[in-house]
Amino acid sequence: MSRKIRIAVLASGGGTNLQALIDAERSGNIPDGEIAIVICNRKSAYAAERAKEAGIRAEIVTRKAYGGQEGFEARMTELFEEENIELIVLAGFLNILSEDFVRRYDHRIINIHPSLIPAFCGEGFYGLVPHIAALERGVRVTGATVHFVNEIADGGEIIAQKAVEVRPGDTPEELQKRVMEQAEWVILPEAVSRICTERIQQKEREQDNGCI
Ligand code: GAR
């Protein structure tokens, strides 16, 4: 049996956070985890191409193809079971998961959000929206947050945060780019690696206890 934590990455778009995870794994910075599958909920998601290029299984699972949210989540569950997934990473995944789904994977789903939660988060705050809101509010620092996913949008336990300065005259796109480069692509791989190592250590402790 594999001693690494098997990871599913869920993405909807460009997949730069997925790429940061792939690069981190390849360079040995996620020693206790491996990306086993990438699931995209949009046919056009470039993230699927990035996965394929890296030799990772990529699946397109749309709500439309599976008759709505329930069928869509059932298909994802099937894929997680097939691949023995223990950690689910939402990396730019623009779909609100049902309460049932989220509860089933309690503390096994994490998300990257492009602001310092609790600012500029919750339903509707995705992609450029948190950056537009940050600029409108005139904050001098923003950033990114990695958190566990629970039934409240962006409401789960915070795992990691990193602040990024807002510069005078920033456009939402410029701010988004800086937040990605300086925060998201840094804290997401770090958090994933830390969780995988903790889970492996926990398994080892459980095994040791079982032997006594
Ligand atoms: C990222 O900025 C991510 O933080 C954000 O979508 C972008 C996806 O980019 N996620 C959210 O807004 C979730 N609420 P990517 O596809 O290049 O990783």
Short mmCIF file of C-alpha atoms and ligand atoms in Angstrom, two decimals:
data_model
loop_
_atom_site.label_atom_id
_atom_site.label_comp_id
_atom_site.label_asym_id
_atom_site.label_seq_id
_atom_site.Cartn_x
_atom_site.Cartn_y
_atom_site.Cartn_z
CA MET A 1 0.00 0.00 0.00
CA SER A 2 1.13 3.51 -0.84
CA ARG A 3 2.53 5.38 2.16
CA LYS A 4 1.62 8.70 0.62
CA ILE A 5 -1.66 10.55 1.11
CA ARG A 6 -3.59 10.38 -2.14
CA ILE A 7 -4.90 13.78 -3.19
CA ALA A 8 -7.74 14.85 -5.50
CA VAL A 9 -7.51 18.38 -6.86
CA LEU A 10 -10.76 20.00 -8.03
CA ALA A 11 -10.45 22.96 -10.40
CA SER A 12 -12.68 25.00 -12.71
CA GLY A 13 -10.37 27.24 -14.67
CA GLY A 14 -6.79 28.06 -15.53
CA GLY A 15 -5.32 25.83 -12.86
CA THR A 16 -2.33 27.91 -11.79
CA ASN A 17 -2.81 26.71 -8.20
CA LEU A 18 -2.93 23.14 -9.49
CA GLN A 19 0.33 23.86 -11.33
CA ALA A 20 1.90 25.13 -8.10
CA LEU A 21 0.92 21.83 -6.46
CA ILE A 22 2.26 19.75 -9.35
CA ASP A 23 5.55 21.70 -9.30
CA ALA A 24 5.85 21.34 -5.53
CA GLU A 25 5.24 17.60 -5.71
CA ARG A 26 7.76 17.21 -8.55
CA SER A 27 10.44 19.11 -6.67
CA GLY A 28 10.00 17.02 -3.54
CA ASN A 29 8.18 19.65 -1.52
CA ILE A 30 5.16 17.44 -0.80
CA PRO A 31 7.05 14.35 0.35
CA ASP A 32 4.04 12.66 1.96
CA GLY A 33 1.40 13.36 -0.68
CA GLU A 34 0.68 12.54 -4.31
CA ILE A 35 -1.87 14.06 -6.67
CA ALA A 36 -3.83 11.04 -7.88
CA ILE A 37 -6.59 12.74 -9.85
CA VAL A 38 -7.70 16.16 -11.08
CA ILE A 39 -11.42 16.72 -11.49
CA CYS A 40 -12.71 19.70 -13.52
CA ASN A 41 -16.33 20.78 -13.58
CA ARG A 42 -15.96 22.73 -16.83
CA LYS A 43 -15.09 21.27 -20.19
CA SER A 44 -12.99 24.32 -21.01
CA ALA A 45 -10.87 24.13 -17.83
CA TYR A 46 -7.21 24.42 -18.77
CA ALA A 47 -6.42 22.71 -15.45
CA ALA A 48 -7.31 19.38 -17.12
CA GLU A 49 -4.58 19.96 -19.73
CA ARG A 50 -2.05 20.76 -17.03
CA ALA A 51 -2.91 17.48 -15.29
CA LYS A 52 -2.60 15.44 -18.46
CA GLU A 53 0.72 17.09 -19.29
CA ALA A 54 1.97 16.04 -15.87
CA GLY A 55 0.75 12.47 -16.40
CA ILE A 56 -2.05 12.80 -13.82
CA ARG A 57 -5.50 11.32 -14.38
CA ALA A 58 -7.91 14.11 -15.39
CA GLU A 59 -11.69 13.79 -15.40
CA ILE A 60 -14.30 16.28 -16.54
CA VAL A 61 -17.39 15.97 -14.35
CA THR A 62 -20.09 18.53 -15.12
CA ARG A 63 -23.38 18.98 -13.29
CA LYS A 64 -25.14 18.88 -16.64
CA ALA A 65 -23.70 15.49 -17.58
CA TYR A 66 -24.72 13.96 -14.23
CA GLY A 67 -28.22 15.48 -13.96
CA GLY A 68 -27.54 18.17 -11.35
CA GLN A 69 -25.62 18.66 -8.11
CA GLU A 70 -26.56 15.30 -6.56
CA GLY A 71 -25.41 13.20 -9.52
CA PHE A 72 -22.35 15.38 -9.92
CA GLU A 73 -21.31 14.83 -6.30
CA ALA A 74 -22.13 11.09 -6.53
CA ARG A 75 -19.77 10.78 -9.50
CA MET A 76 -17.02 12.61 -7.65
CA THR A 77 -17.50 10.32 -4.63
CA GLU A 78 -17.16 7.32 -6.93
CA LEU A 79 -13.89 8.70 -8.30
CA PHE A 80 -12.56 9.42 -4.79
CA GLU A 81 -13.30 5.84 -3.74
CA GLU A 82 -11.78 4.41 -6.90
CA GLU A 83 -8.59 6.40 -6.29
CA ASN A 84 -8.47 5.94 -2.47
CA ILE A 85 -8.52 9.70 -1.96
CA GLU A 86 -7.80 11.00 1.53
CA LEU A 87 -7.44 14.73 0.86
CA ILE A 88 -9.51 16.89 -1.49
CA VAL A 89 -8.05 20.24 -2.55
CA LEU A 90 -10.30 22.90 -4.06
CA ALA A 91 -7.93 24.93 -6.24
CA GLY A 92 -10.07 27.52 -7.98
CA PHE A 93 -13.12 25.25 -7.87
CA LEU A 94 -16.14 27.46 -8.49
CA ASN A 95 -18.98 25.28 -7.26
CA ILE A 96 -20.66 25.33 -3.85
CA LEU A 97 -20.70 21.76 -2.53
CA SER A 98 -23.77 20.45 -0.71
CA GLU A 99 -23.89 20.21 3.10
CA ASP A 100 -24.09 16.41 2.90
CA PHE A 101 -21.01 16.18 0.73
CA VAL A 102 -19.00 18.54 2.89
CA ARG A 103 -19.98 16.73 6.12
CA ARG A 104 -19.02 13.36 4.63
CA TYR A 105 -15.49 14.67 4.09
CA ASP A 106 -15.17 16.59 7.34
CA HIS A 107 -11.60 18.01 7.65
CA ARG A 108 -10.64 16.30 4.41
CA ILE A 109 -11.51 19.16 2.03
CA ILE A 110 -9.41 22.31 1.88
CA ASN A 111 -9.85 25.45 -0.22
CA ILE A 112 -7.69 28.36 -1.33
CA HIS A 113 -9.42 31.75 -1.19
CA PRO A 114 -7.93 34.98 -2.60
CA SER A 115 -8.40 37.26 0.42
CA LEU A 116 -7.63 37.37 4.12
CA ILE A 117 -10.76 35.68 5.49
CA PRO A 118 -13.05 36.98 7.03
CA ALA A 119 -12.66 39.91 4.63
CA PHE A 120 -14.08 39.68 1.11
CA CYS A 121 -15.35 36.11 1.24
CA GLY A 122 -18.55 34.07 1.18
CA GLU A 123 -20.94 33.29 -1.62
CA GLY A 124 -20.27 35.21 -4.82
CA PHE A 125 -16.69 36.12 -3.80
CA TYR A 126 -14.62 34.22 -6.30
CA GLY A 127 -12.09 34.98 -9.02
CA LEU A 128 -11.67 38.74 -9.44
CA VAL A 129 -14.56 39.71 -7.13
CA PRO A 130 -12.58 39.69 -3.82
CA HIS A 131 -9.90 41.88 -5.46
CA ILE A 132 -12.45 44.36 -6.83
CA ALA A 133 -14.03 44.55 -3.36
CA ALA A 134 -10.63 45.01 -1.67
CA LEU A 135 -9.76 47.89 -4.02
CA GLU A 136 -13.18 49.49 -3.54
CA ARG A 137 -12.78 49.31 0.25
CA GLY A 138 -9.31 50.81 -0.01
CA VAL A 139 -7.51 48.21 2.12
CA ARG A 140 -3.69 48.48 2.15
CA VAL A 141 -3.11 44.75 2.55
CA THR A 142 -4.99 41.77 1.27
CA GLY A 143 -3.79 38.21 0.71
CA ALA A 144 -4.88 34.60 0.57
CA THR A 145 -6.25 31.99 2.96
CA VAL A 146 -6.20 28.20 3.00
CA HIS A 147 -9.03 26.77 5.08
CA PHE A 148 -10.95 23.59 5.73
CA VAL A 149 -14.29 23.49 3.96
CA ASN A 150 -17.46 23.24 6.03
CA GLU A 151 -21.11 23.95 5.23
CA ILE A 152 -20.62 27.74 5.42
CA ALA A 153 -19.07 29.29 2.30
CA ASP A 154 -15.46 30.20 3.24
CA GLY A 155 -16.41 29.61 6.89
CA GLY A 156 -14.24 26.62 7.84
CA GLU A 157 -11.22 26.51 10.14
CA ILE A 158 -8.29 28.58 8.86
CA ILE A 159 -5.10 26.65 8.09
CA ALA A 160 -2.78 29.32 6.63
CA GLN A 161 -2.83 32.95 5.57
CA LYS A 162 -0.38 35.29 3.88
CA ALA A 163 -0.67 39.04 3.48
CA VAL A 164 0.15 40.91 0.27
CA GLU A 165 0.43 44.69 -0.14
CA VAL A 166 -2.04 46.63 -2.25
CA ARG A 167 -0.21 49.23 -4.36
CA PRO A 168 -1.64 52.62 -5.37
CA GLY A 169 -3.29 52.41 -8.79
CA ASP A 170 -3.58 48.60 -8.76
CA THR A 171 -6.13 47.14 -11.13
CA PRO A 172 -8.05 44.04 -9.96
CA GLU A 173 -6.01 41.97 -12.41
CA GLU A 174 -2.68 43.30 -11.11
CA LEU A 175 -3.74 42.65 -7.54
CA GLN A 176 -4.95 39.15 -8.39
CA LYS A 177 -1.60 38.34 -10.02
CA ARG A 178 0.39 39.58 -7.01
CA VAL A 179 -1.83 37.66 -4.57
CA MET A 180 -1.39 34.50 -6.62
CA GLU A 181 2.38 34.83 -6.98
CA GLN A 182 3.17 35.99 -3.46
CA ALA A 183 0.54 34.13 -1.46
CA GLU A 184 -1.61 31.46 -3.14
CA TRP A 185 1.13 29.51 -4.92
CA VAL A 186 3.18 29.59 -1.70
CA ILE A 187 0.72 28.74 1.06
CA LEU A 188 -1.36 26.14 -0.80
CA PRO A 189 1.51 23.68 -1.47
CA GLU A 190 2.88 24.32 2.05
CA ALA A 191 -0.49 23.61 3.65
CA VAL A 192 -1.08 20.50 1.56
CA SER A 193 2.36 19.17 2.45
CA ARG A 194 1.88 19.85 6.16
CA ILE A 195 -1.52 18.15 6.23
CA CYS A 196 -0.18 15.09 4.38
CA THR A 197 2.74 14.75 6.79
CA GLU A 198 0.44 15.13 9.80
CA ARG A 199 -1.93 12.49 8.42
CA ILE A 200 0.93 10.05 7.79
CA GLN A 201 2.24 10.60 11.32
CA GLN A 202 -1.27 10.07 12.70
CA LYS A 203 -1.57 6.79 10.77
CA GLU A 204 1.79 5.64 12.11
CA ARG A 205 0.71 6.42 15.68
CA GLU A 206 -2.54 4.52 15.14
CA GLN A 207 -0.60 1.53 13.78
CA ASP A 208 1.82 1.61 16.72
CA ASN A 209 -1.06 1.72 19.19
CA GLY A 210 -2.71 -1.20 17.41
CA CYS A 211 0.44 -3.28 17.89
CA ILE A 212 0.63 -2.84 21.66
C1 GAR B 1 -7.56 31.66 -7.59
O1 GAR B 1 -7.26 33.00 -7.39
C2 GAR B 1 -8.30 31.10 -6.39
O2 GAR B 1 -7.86 31.61 -5.18
C3 GAR B 1 -9.70 31.57 -6.69
O3 GAR B 1 -9.87 31.36 -8.08
C4 GAR B 1 -8.59 31.51 -8.72
C5 GAR B 1 -8.33 30.26 -9.56
O4 GAR B 1 -7.15 30.39 -10.31
N1 GAR B 1 -10.67 30.86 -5.90
C6 GAR B 1 -11.77 31.43 -5.44
O5 GAR B 1 -12.08 32.56 -5.68
C7 GAR B 1 -12.65 30.52 -4.58
N2 GAR B 1 -13.59 31.31 -3.83
P1 GAR B 1 -6.40 29.12 -10.89
O6 GAR B 1 -7.42 28.29 -11.65
O7 GAR B 1 -5.38 29.72 -11.83
O8 GAR B 1 -5.78 28.36 -9.75
#
